[in-house]
Coordinates of C-alpha atoms in Angstrom, one line a residue:
Chain A
M6 CA -65.2 -1.1 -68.3
T7 CA -62.5 -0.8 -70.9
E8 CA -59.9 1.9 -70.9
E9 CA -57.4 2.3 -73.7
T10 CA -53.9 3.7 -73.1
T11 CA -51.3 4.5 -75.7
L12 CA -47.8 3.3 -75.0
P13 CA -44.6 4.2 -77.0
V14 CA -42.2 1.3 -77.5
G15 CA -38.8 2.3 -78.9
P16 CA -37.2 4.0 -80.7
Q17 CA -34.3 2.8 -78.7
H18 CA -34.0 -1.0 -78.7
P19 CA -37.7 -2.0 -78.8
A20 CA -36.7 -5.7 -79.3
L21 CA -33.5 -5.5 -81.2
K22 CA -30.4 -3.4 -81.0
E23 CA -31.6 -1.2 -83.8
P24 CA -34.0 1.8 -83.7
A25 CA -37.7 1.5 -84.6
S26 CA -40.6 2.8 -82.7
F27 CA -44.1 1.5 -82.2
E28 CA -47.1 3.2 -80.8
L29 CA -49.2 0.6 -79.1
T30 CA -52.8 1.2 -78.0
V31 CA -53.5 -1.2 -75.1
D32 CA -56.6 -2.1 -73.1
G33 CA -55.1 -3.7 -70.0
E34 CA -52.6 -6.2 -71.2
E35 CA -54.1 -6.6 -74.6
I36 CA -52.8 -4.7 -77.6
V37 CA -55.8 -3.3 -79.6
D38 CA -54.0 -1.3 -82.2
A39 CA -50.4 -0.6 -83.3
S40 CA -48.6 1.7 -85.6
L41 CA -44.9 1.9 -86.5
A42 CA -42.4 4.6 -87.3
L43 CA -39.4 3.2 -89.1
S44 CA -36.8 5.5 -90.1
H45 CA -34.6 6.7 -87.3
N46 CA -31.4 5.8 -89.1
H47 CA -31.0 7.6 -92.4
R48 CA -28.0 6.5 -94.3
G49 CA -28.6 7.9 -97.8
I50 CA -27.3 4.8 -99.7
E51 CA -29.7 5.1 -102.6
Q52 CA -28.5 8.6 -103.3
A53 CA -24.9 7.8 -102.7
A54 CA -25.2 5.0 -105.3
L55 CA -25.9 7.6 -108.0
S56 CA -22.5 9.2 -107.7
K57 CA -20.5 5.9 -107.7
S58 CA -19.5 3.6 -110.6
Y59 CA -21.2 0.3 -111.0
L60 CA -18.1 -1.4 -109.5
E61 CA -17.9 0.9 -106.5
N62 CA -21.6 0.3 -105.9
I63 CA -21.1 -3.4 -105.4
Y64 CA -19.2 -2.5 -102.2
L65 CA -21.5 0.3 -101.2
L66 CA -24.6 -1.9 -101.5
E67 CA -22.9 -4.7 -99.7
R68 CA -23.0 -2.4 -96.7
I69 CA -26.8 -2.0 -96.7
C70 CA -26.8 -5.0 -94.4
G71 CA -24.3 -6.6 -92.0
I72 CA -26.1 -9.9 -92.2
C73 CA -27.4 -10.4 -95.7
S74 CA -24.6 -8.5 -97.5
H75 CA -24.1 -11.3 -100.1
S76 CA -27.8 -11.0 -100.9
H77 CA -27.5 -7.4 -101.9
T78 CA -24.4 -7.8 -104.0
T79 CA -25.8 -10.8 -105.8
A80 CA -29.0 -9.0 -106.6
F81 CA -27.1 -6.0 -107.8
V82 CA -24.5 -7.7 -109.9
R83 CA -27.3 -9.9 -111.4
A84 CA -29.0 -6.7 -112.5
V85 CA -25.8 -5.2 -113.9
E86 CA -24.9 -8.4 -115.7
D87 CA -28.3 -8.2 -117.3
L88 CA -27.6 -4.6 -118.4
A89 CA -24.1 -5.4 -119.7
D90 CA -25.1 -8.8 -121.2
V91 CA -22.3 -10.6 -119.4
D92 CA -22.4 -14.4 -118.9
V93 CA -21.4 -15.8 -115.5
P94 CA -19.2 -19.0 -115.7
P95 CA -20.9 -22.1 -114.0
R96 CA -18.2 -22.4 -111.3
A97 CA -18.9 -18.8 -110.2
R98 CA -22.6 -19.5 -110.1
Y99 CA -22.0 -22.4 -107.8
I100 CA -19.8 -20.3 -105.5
R101 CA -22.5 -17.6 -105.3
S102 CA -25.0 -20.3 -104.2
L103 CA -22.5 -21.7 -101.7
V104 CA -21.9 -18.3 -100.0
G105 CA -25.6 -17.6 -100.2
E106 CA -26.5 -20.7 -98.3
L107 CA -23.8 -20.2 -95.7
E108 CA -25.2 -16.7 -95.2
R109 CA -28.7 -18.1 -94.9
I110 CA -27.6 -20.4 -92.1
H111 CA -25.7 -17.7 -90.3
S112 CA -28.7 -15.4 -90.5
H113 CA -31.3 -18.0 -89.4
M114 CA -29.0 -19.1 -86.5
L115 CA -28.7 -15.5 -85.4
W116 CA -32.5 -15.2 -85.5
L117 CA -32.9 -18.5 -83.5
G118 CA -30.6 -17.0 -80.8
V119 CA -32.5 -13.7 -80.8
A120 CA -35.8 -15.5 -80.5
G121 CA -34.5 -17.5 -77.6
H122 CA -33.3 -14.3 -75.9
E123 CA -36.7 -12.5 -76.5
I124 CA -38.6 -15.3 -74.8
G125 CA -36.2 -15.4 -71.9
F126 CA -34.7 -18.8 -73.0
E127 CA -31.1 -17.7 -72.7
T128 CA -29.8 -21.2 -73.1
L129 CA -31.2 -21.5 -76.6
W130 CA -29.6 -18.1 -77.4
Q131 CA -26.2 -19.2 -76.2
Y132 CA -26.4 -22.6 -78.0
A133 CA -27.6 -21.1 -81.3
W134 CA -24.9 -18.4 -81.3
R135 CA -22.2 -20.9 -80.4
D136 CA -23.1 -23.1 -83.3
R137 CA -23.5 -20.1 -85.6
E138 CA -19.7 -19.6 -85.1
I139 CA -19.1 -22.8 -87.2
V140 CA -20.6 -21.0 -90.3
L141 CA -18.9 -17.7 -89.6
D142 CA -15.5 -19.5 -89.4
L143 CA -16.2 -21.2 -92.7
L144 CA -17.2 -17.9 -94.3
E145 CA -14.0 -16.3 -93.0
A146 CA -11.9 -19.2 -94.3
L147 CA -13.6 -18.9 -97.7
T148 CA -13.7 -15.1 -98.2
G149 CA -11.5 -13.6 -95.5
N150 CA -14.4 -12.0 -93.7
R151 CA -17.2 -13.0 -91.3
V152 CA -19.9 -10.8 -92.7
H153 CA -18.9 -8.6 -95.6
Y154 CA -17.5 -11.3 -98.0
A155 CA -16.9 -9.1 -101.1
I156 CA -16.9 -12.3 -103.1
N157 CA -19.1 -11.0 -106.0
T158 CA -18.0 -9.0 -109.0
V159 CA -19.7 -8.2 -112.3
G160 CA -19.5 -11.4 -114.3
G161 CA -18.4 -13.8 -111.6
V162 CA -16.7 -14.1 -108.2
R163 CA -13.4 -12.9 -106.9
E164 CA -12.1 -15.9 -105.0
D165 CA -12.0 -19.6 -106.0
L166 CA -12.8 -22.5 -103.8
N167 CA -9.7 -24.6 -103.0
D168 CA -9.5 -28.2 -101.8
E169 CA -8.5 -27.2 -98.3
Q170 CA -11.6 -24.9 -97.9
R171 CA -13.8 -27.6 -99.5
E172 CA -12.7 -30.1 -96.8
A173 CA -13.2 -27.6 -94.0
I174 CA -16.7 -26.8 -95.2
C175 CA -17.5 -30.6 -95.4
D176 CA -16.4 -31.1 -91.8
G177 CA -18.1 -27.9 -90.6
I178 CA -21.5 -28.6 -92.1
A179 CA -21.3 -32.3 -90.9
D180 CA -21.0 -30.9 -87.3
L181 CA -23.7 -28.4 -88.0
R182 CA -26.1 -31.1 -89.4
E183 CA -25.9 -32.9 -86.1
R184 CA -26.7 -29.7 -84.2
M185 CA -29.6 -28.9 -86.5
D186 CA -31.1 -32.4 -86.1
F187 CA -30.9 -31.7 -82.3
Y188 CA -32.7 -28.3 -82.7
A189 CA -35.3 -29.7 -85.1
A190 CA -36.2 -32.5 -82.6
T191 CA -36.1 -30.4 -79.4
V192 CA -37.0 -26.8 -80.0
P193 CA -40.6 -27.3 -81.3
E194 CA -41.3 -29.7 -78.4
E195 CA -39.6 -27.7 -75.6
E196 CA -42.1 -26.5 -73.0
T197 CA -40.8 -22.9 -72.7
V198 CA -40.8 -22.5 -76.5
R199 CA -44.3 -23.8 -76.9
M200 CA -45.7 -21.6 -74.1
R201 CA -44.3 -18.5 -75.6
L202 CA -44.6 -19.2 -79.3
A203 CA -47.5 -21.6 -80.1
G204 CA -50.6 -19.6 -81.1
V205 CA -48.8 -16.3 -80.7
G206 CA -48.7 -13.6 -83.4
T207 CA -50.7 -15.7 -85.9
V208 CA -51.3 -14.3 -89.4
S209 CA -53.6 -16.2 -91.7
T210 CA -52.6 -17.4 -95.2
E211 CA -55.2 -15.1 -96.8
R212 CA -54.0 -12.0 -94.9
T213 CA -50.3 -12.8 -95.6
R214 CA -51.1 -12.9 -99.3
E215 CA -53.0 -9.5 -99.1
L216 CA -50.1 -7.9 -97.3
C217 CA -47.7 -9.3 -99.9
A218 CA -45.4 -10.7 -97.3
V219 CA -42.3 -12.6 -98.3
G220 CA -39.7 -15.3 -97.2
P221 CA -40.0 -17.4 -94.1
T222 CA -42.7 -15.1 -92.8
A223 CA -44.9 -15.9 -95.7
R224 CA -44.0 -19.6 -95.9
A225 CA -44.8 -20.1 -92.2
S226 CA -48.3 -18.8 -93.0
G227 CA -48.7 -21.4 -95.8
V228 CA -47.7 -19.2 -98.8
D229 CA -45.6 -21.4 -101.1
T230 CA -43.0 -19.0 -102.5
D231 CA -39.3 -19.0 -103.0
V232 CA -37.3 -17.0 -105.6
R233 CA -34.7 -19.7 -105.7
R234 CA -37.2 -22.1 -107.2
D235 CA -39.6 -19.7 -109.0
D236 CA -37.0 -17.4 -110.7
P237 CA -33.7 -19.3 -110.3
Y238 CA -30.4 -17.5 -110.2
A239 CA -26.8 -18.6 -109.4
A240 CA -26.8 -22.4 -109.5
Y241 CA -30.3 -23.1 -108.1
D242 CA -31.8 -24.4 -111.3
E243 CA -29.3 -27.3 -111.0
L244 CA -29.8 -28.0 -107.3
D245 CA -32.5 -29.9 -105.5
F246 CA -34.2 -28.6 -102.4
E247 CA -37.6 -28.4 -100.7
V248 CA -39.4 -25.1 -100.1
V249 CA -40.4 -25.5 -96.5
T250 CA -43.9 -24.3 -95.6
D251 CA -46.2 -24.5 -92.6
D252 CA -49.9 -23.7 -92.4
R253 CA -50.0 -22.6 -88.7
G254 CA -48.9 -19.0 -89.2
D255 CA -47.8 -18.5 -85.6
L256 CA -44.3 -17.8 -84.2
L257 CA -43.7 -21.5 -83.6
A258 CA -44.3 -22.1 -87.3
R259 CA -41.8 -19.4 -88.2
T260 CA -39.3 -21.0 -85.9
V261 CA -39.8 -24.5 -87.3
V262 CA -39.7 -23.1 -90.9
R263 CA -36.3 -21.4 -90.3
I264 CA -34.8 -24.5 -88.6
R265 CA -35.9 -26.7 -91.5
E266 CA -34.6 -24.2 -94.0
I267 CA -31.1 -24.4 -92.3
Q268 CA -31.3 -28.2 -92.9
Q269 CA -32.2 -27.6 -96.5
S270 CA -29.3 -25.2 -96.8
I271 CA -26.9 -27.8 -95.5
D272 CA -28.2 -30.2 -98.2
L273 CA -27.7 -27.5 -100.8
I274 CA -24.1 -26.9 -99.7
E275 CA -23.4 -30.6 -99.9
Q276 CA -24.7 -30.6 -103.5
V277 CA -22.7 -27.6 -104.4
L278 CA -19.5 -29.2 -103.1
D279 CA -20.4 -32.4 -104.9
R280 CA -21.4 -30.9 -108.3
I281 CA -19.3 -27.8 -108.6
P282 CA -17.8 -27.8 -112.1
E283 CA -14.2 -27.0 -112.9
G284 CA -13.4 -23.8 -114.8
S285 CA -12.9 -20.1 -114.6
I286 CA -14.6 -18.0 -111.9
A287 CA -15.0 -14.8 -114.0
P288 CA -14.7 -13.7 -117.7
D289 CA -11.2 -13.0 -119.1
T290 CA -12.0 -9.4 -119.8
P291 CA -10.9 -6.8 -117.3
I292 CA -13.6 -5.9 -114.8
Q293 CA -13.7 -2.3 -115.9
A294 CA -14.4 -3.4 -119.5
R295 CA -17.4 -5.4 -118.4
T296 CA -19.3 -2.3 -117.2
A297 CA -18.0 0.1 -119.9
G298 CA -20.4 1.4 -122.5
L299 CA -23.6 0.1 -120.9
E300 CA -26.8 0.7 -122.9
E301 CA -29.6 2.8 -121.6
G302 CA -32.2 0.7 -119.9
I303 CA -34.0 -0.5 -116.8
V304 CA -33.4 -3.9 -115.2
T305 CA -34.8 -5.6 -112.1
S306 CA -33.4 -8.5 -110.1
R307 CA -34.8 -10.7 -107.4
Y308 CA -33.0 -12.7 -104.8
E309 CA -34.2 -15.0 -102.0
A310 CA -32.5 -13.4 -99.1
P311 CA -32.6 -15.1 -95.6
R312 CA -35.6 -12.8 -94.8
G313 CA -37.3 -13.3 -98.1
E314 CA -37.6 -11.8 -101.6
L315 CA -35.1 -9.0 -102.1
F316 CA -35.7 -6.7 -105.1
H317 CA -33.2 -4.4 -106.9
F318 CA -34.1 -1.9 -109.6
V319 CA -31.3 -0.4 -111.6
A320 CA -31.8 2.2 -114.4
S321 CA -28.9 3.1 -116.7
D322 CA -28.5 6.3 -118.7
G323 CA -25.5 5.0 -120.6
S324 CA -22.9 6.6 -118.3
D325 CA -20.7 4.7 -115.9
E326 CA -22.9 5.6 -112.9
P327 CA -26.4 4.3 -112.4
D328 CA -29.3 6.8 -113.0
R329 CA -31.4 5.2 -110.3
V330 CA -31.0 2.4 -107.9
H331 CA -34.0 1.2 -105.9
V332 CA -33.9 -1.5 -103.3
R333 CA -36.9 -3.1 -101.7
V334 CA -35.8 -5.1 -98.8
P335 CA -37.8 -8.1 -97.4
T336 CA -38.2 -6.4 -94.0
L337 CA -40.2 -3.6 -95.6
A338 CA -42.5 -6.2 -97.2
N339 CA -43.0 -8.0 -93.9
W340 CA -43.6 -5.0 -91.5
P341 CA -47.4 -5.0 -92.2
T342 CA -47.6 -8.5 -90.8
V343 CA -46.1 -7.3 -87.6
V344 CA -48.8 -4.7 -87.1
E345 CA -51.3 -7.5 -87.9
S346 CA -49.7 -9.8 -85.3
L347 CA -49.5 -7.2 -82.6
R348 CA -53.3 -6.5 -82.7
G349 CA -54.8 -8.8 -80.2
A350 CA -51.4 -9.9 -78.7
N351 CA -50.5 -9.7 -75.1
L352 CA -48.3 -6.6 -74.4
A353 CA -45.5 -8.8 -73.0
D354 CA -45.3 -10.6 -76.3
T355 CA -44.3 -7.4 -78.2
P356 CA -40.5 -8.2 -78.3
I357 CA -40.9 -11.7 -79.8
V358 CA -43.7 -10.6 -82.1
V359 CA -41.6 -7.8 -83.5
A360 CA -38.6 -10.1 -83.8
G361 CA -40.8 -12.8 -85.4
I362 CA -40.2 -11.5 -89.0
D363 CA -36.5 -11.2 -88.3
P364 CA -36.6 -7.5 -89.0
C365 CA -33.5 -5.7 -90.3
I366 CA -33.7 -2.0 -89.6
S367 CA -30.3 -1.4 -91.2
C368 CA -31.7 -2.7 -94.5
T369 CA -35.0 -0.8 -94.3
S370 CA -33.6 2.6 -93.3
R371 CA -30.9 2.7 -95.9
I372 CA -32.6 5.5 -97.8
G373 CA -32.3 9.0 -96.6
V374 CA -30.9 12.5 -96.6
D375 CA -28.0 14.4 -95.2
V376 CA -29.7 15.9 -92.2
A377 CA -26.5 17.7 -91.1
D378 CA -26.8 19.8 -94.3
G379 CA -23.1 19.7 -95.0
D380 CA -22.0 20.9 -91.6
D381 CA -19.8 18.8 -89.4
Y382 CA -21.5 17.9 -86.2
T383 CA -19.4 16.8 -83.3
L384 CA -20.8 14.4 -80.7
D385 CA -21.3 17.3 -78.3
D386 CA -23.3 19.2 -80.9
L387 CA -25.5 16.2 -81.4
R388 CA -26.0 15.9 -77.7
E389 CA -27.0 19.5 -77.5
Y390 CA -29.4 19.0 -80.4
A391 CA -31.0 16.0 -78.7
F392 CA -31.6 18.0 -75.5
E393 CA -33.1 20.9 -77.5
Y394 CA -35.2 18.5 -79.6
Y395 CA -36.7 16.7 -76.6
G396 CA -37.1 19.9 -74.6
G397 CA -35.0 18.8 -71.7
G398 CA -31.7 19.9 -70.4
P399 CA -28.6 18.3 -68.9
Chain B
M30 CA -48.4 -11.1 -127.6
S31 CA -48.2 -13.2 -124.5
S32 CA -51.3 -14.9 -123.1
L33 CA -51.2 -12.8 -119.9
E34 CA -50.9 -9.6 -122.0
T35 CA -53.9 -10.6 -124.2
E36 CA -55.9 -11.4 -121.0
L37 CA -55.1 -8.0 -119.5
R38 CA -55.9 -6.1 -122.6
E39 CA -59.2 -7.9 -122.9
R40 CA -60.1 -7.0 -119.3
A41 CA -58.7 -3.5 -119.1
G42 CA -59.0 -2.3 -122.7
D43 CA -57.1 0.8 -123.6
A44 CA -56.1 1.6 -120.0
I45 CA -53.1 -0.5 -121.0
G46 CA -50.8 1.2 -123.5
R47 CA -47.8 0.1 -125.4
V48 CA -45.5 -2.7 -124.4
V49 CA -42.3 -1.1 -123.1
E50 CA -40.3 -4.2 -122.8
E51 CA -40.9 -7.7 -124.1
D52 CA -38.7 -10.0 -121.9
R53 CA -40.9 -9.4 -118.9
L54 CA -44.2 -7.8 -119.3
R55 CA -43.7 -4.1 -118.9
V56 CA -46.5 -1.9 -120.1
A57 CA -47.4 1.7 -119.8
I58 CA -50.8 2.4 -118.1
D59 CA -53.2 5.3 -117.7
A60 CA -52.7 6.3 -114.1
D61 CA -56.3 7.5 -113.6
R62 CA -57.6 4.1 -114.7
I63 CA -55.3 2.0 -112.5
D64 CA -58.4 0.4 -110.9
D65 CA -59.4 -1.2 -114.3
V66 CA -55.8 -2.5 -114.6
L67 CA -55.9 -3.9 -111.1
D68 CA -59.2 -5.6 -111.8
A69 CA -57.6 -7.2 -114.9
L70 CA -54.6 -8.3 -112.9
A71 CA -56.7 -9.8 -110.1
G72 CA -58.8 -11.6 -112.8
A73 CA -55.6 -13.1 -114.2
G74 CA -54.5 -14.2 -110.7
V75 CA -51.7 -11.7 -110.3
E76 CA -51.8 -10.6 -106.7
H77 CA -48.3 -10.2 -105.3
L78 CA -47.0 -6.6 -105.3
T79 CA -43.2 -6.8 -105.1
A80 CA -42.3 -3.1 -105.0
I81 CA -43.2 0.4 -106.2
T82 CA -40.3 2.4 -107.7
G83 CA -40.6 6.2 -108.4
V84 CA -38.2 7.5 -111.1
D85 CA -37.7 11.2 -112.1
S86 CA -37.4 11.0 -115.9
G87 CA -36.5 14.7 -116.1
E88 CA -39.9 15.6 -117.4
A89 CA -42.3 13.8 -115.0
I90 CA -42.3 11.1 -112.4
V91 CA -42.6 7.6 -113.7
V92 CA -44.1 5.2 -111.2
H93 CA -43.3 1.5 -111.7
Y94 CA -45.6 -1.0 -110.0
H95 CA -43.8 -4.4 -109.9
F96 CA -46.2 -7.2 -109.7
L97 CA -45.5 -10.9 -109.7
A98 CA -47.4 -13.4 -111.7
R99 CA -46.6 -16.4 -109.4
G100 CA -46.3 -19.9 -110.6
T101 CA -44.2 -22.7 -109.2
G102 CA -41.0 -22.5 -111.1
D103 CA -42.3 -19.9 -113.4
D104 CA -42.5 -16.5 -111.7
R105 CA -42.9 -13.5 -114.0
L106 CA -42.5 -9.9 -113.2
V107 CA -45.3 -7.7 -114.5
T108 CA -44.4 -4.0 -114.4
L109 CA -46.9 -1.3 -114.9
E110 CA -45.6 2.2 -115.7
A111 CA -47.7 5.2 -114.8
T112 CA -46.5 8.7 -115.7
V113 CA -47.4 11.5 -113.3
A114 CA -46.8 15.2 -113.7
Y115 CA -44.5 16.8 -111.0
D116 CA -47.4 18.5 -109.4
G117 CA -49.8 15.6 -110.2
S118 CA -51.2 12.8 -108.1
I119 CA -52.1 9.2 -108.6
P120 CA -54.9 7.2 -106.8
T121 CA -53.9 4.9 -104.0
I122 CA -54.0 1.2 -104.6
T123 CA -53.7 0.4 -100.8
D124 CA -57.5 -0.1 -100.7
R125 CA -57.2 -2.9 -103.2
I126 CA -53.8 -4.2 -102.2
P127 CA -53.1 -3.7 -98.5
G128 CA -49.4 -4.6 -99.0
A129 CA -49.0 -1.4 -101.0
A130 CA -49.3 0.9 -98.0
L131 CA -45.7 1.3 -97.1
Y132 CA -44.5 1.4 -100.7
E133 CA -46.8 4.3 -101.5
R134 CA -45.5 6.2 -98.4
E135 CA -42.0 5.6 -99.6
L136 CA -43.0 6.9 -103.0
M137 CA -44.5 10.1 -101.5
D138 CA -41.4 10.6 -99.4
M139 CA -38.7 10.1 -102.0
V140 CA -40.1 11.5 -105.2
G141 CA -42.9 13.6 -104.0
V142 CA -45.8 12.0 -105.9
R143 CA -49.1 12.7 -104.1
V144 CA -51.1 9.5 -103.6
D145 CA -54.8 10.3 -103.3
G146 CA -56.8 8.4 -100.8
H147 CA -53.9 6.9 -98.9
P148 CA -55.1 5.9 -95.4
N149 CA -52.0 7.2 -93.6
P150 CA -50.0 9.6 -95.8
E151 CA -47.4 10.3 -93.1
P152 CA -43.6 10.3 -93.9
L153 CA -42.2 6.8 -93.6
L154 CA -38.5 7.0 -94.4
L155 CA -37.8 10.7 -93.9
A156 CA -37.3 12.3 -90.6
D157 CA -40.4 13.8 -89.0
D158 CA -39.0 17.3 -89.2
Y159 CA -37.5 17.0 -92.7
E160 CA -38.0 20.2 -94.7
G161 CA -36.9 20.1 -98.3
D162 CA -37.5 18.8 -101.7
P163 CA -38.2 15.1 -102.2
P164 CA -34.7 13.8 -102.1
L165 CA -34.8 11.6 -105.2
R166 CA -36.1 14.3 -107.6
E167 CA -33.5 15.5 -110.0
G168 CA -31.8 18.7 -108.8
S169 CA -33.1 18.2 -105.3
S170 CA -31.1 20.0 -102.7

């Protein structure tokens, strides 16, 4: 006899320290259906962008995400440069790729740690996060910050790479390469990892295509796609790298793809340090002049963020504030594959299946409205409101 | 005229209107005949939907469907623009392209375009108890 039960998972910390809620229909231990509710965290960024200048928006959009912040600024400035018809000097393009690859490493290492934690393999979590500190230190040395680098501006970058930083990066990534060789050799063969990830959360190549998934999630299901190769930006048309794919489509494949992508990023960083041309890092014109007198128009821009294809749409009405900014983050494109992977999975696998796409709720829930309607809510008011909403009482 | 454009016009006829922008293929389409256009795109091998953007033009809502003509080292964005009256609706494309499901819900939430035939037209990004105009319509309060 079968008996189906519906279980709510979330919205508080379903797998990650961010809010998302899932309604799982289970028959015993097996999940037979799943649905998701995403937006518990409205931030109103797309609306806020309409009342800020293009330059202010670089810093606003950087705060869409605390992990892939450079992805958002690069996608946005690329769109604005297109609108303003500004050329980016070669040295600046290389620095954008350099920061982009360091960011990819830090994002993938963060994920590797989270994945370890979700499967109860805390040693992997601690190892991965310890080694991730190498990249965070390099990013701090280069830009002054661990996560919000503020390196991009319209027409170029704001900080040059000096010899001392270059040497530090060389040393840092040499250490990291050793660590990654270790992970690449051990993680896919490790018994705990295989037991929890092999054959779990599988999505077929065909289904991945239908669901229009992106990034490592798509590549681990055999879809050969990468914006860096297919629609090159920054310095990628002058750099050599391999687009890592795997046909298995399970969580183990996603892990292997991300580890090998870090190795590719290390190669890319070495090439950047080797080939970066001398020269200026931004046009000589004042930054305000670069975005003055923009034409009316609509531009789009794509970027290979750590989680996959990121898309920015910017419409200009000729004023100094955008008329519309639309952001499609990779996590939104990948959520449908989570629902797909949950169906048929074991209930206990929910956290790692959800974490499998490396979801970023902060990115996805950036749109929204001012629910407080202009009133100032204190913490006590919100507490009262919560009790009222959920029908309970203190 | 690019070869992709020629192919689409051959397949979908006058469901495809004028070319709005030359650099990437950006064309106006007849919203009611989107099925014909999707047939033409599928025939030309264009399957990846990158995003759906709704823009309030001040007179109507313009829905931009951003597709990707994928090729190794040669991606090309194909944007279809359908214009929908404020109180109008467009047919869903989720039955044809399952990846459109969340984007269409975002469209319904943020600019208030009705999407006919959507399998799950629940709010996606707005709060469950949100009452008000679609937030990204001009003059929304």
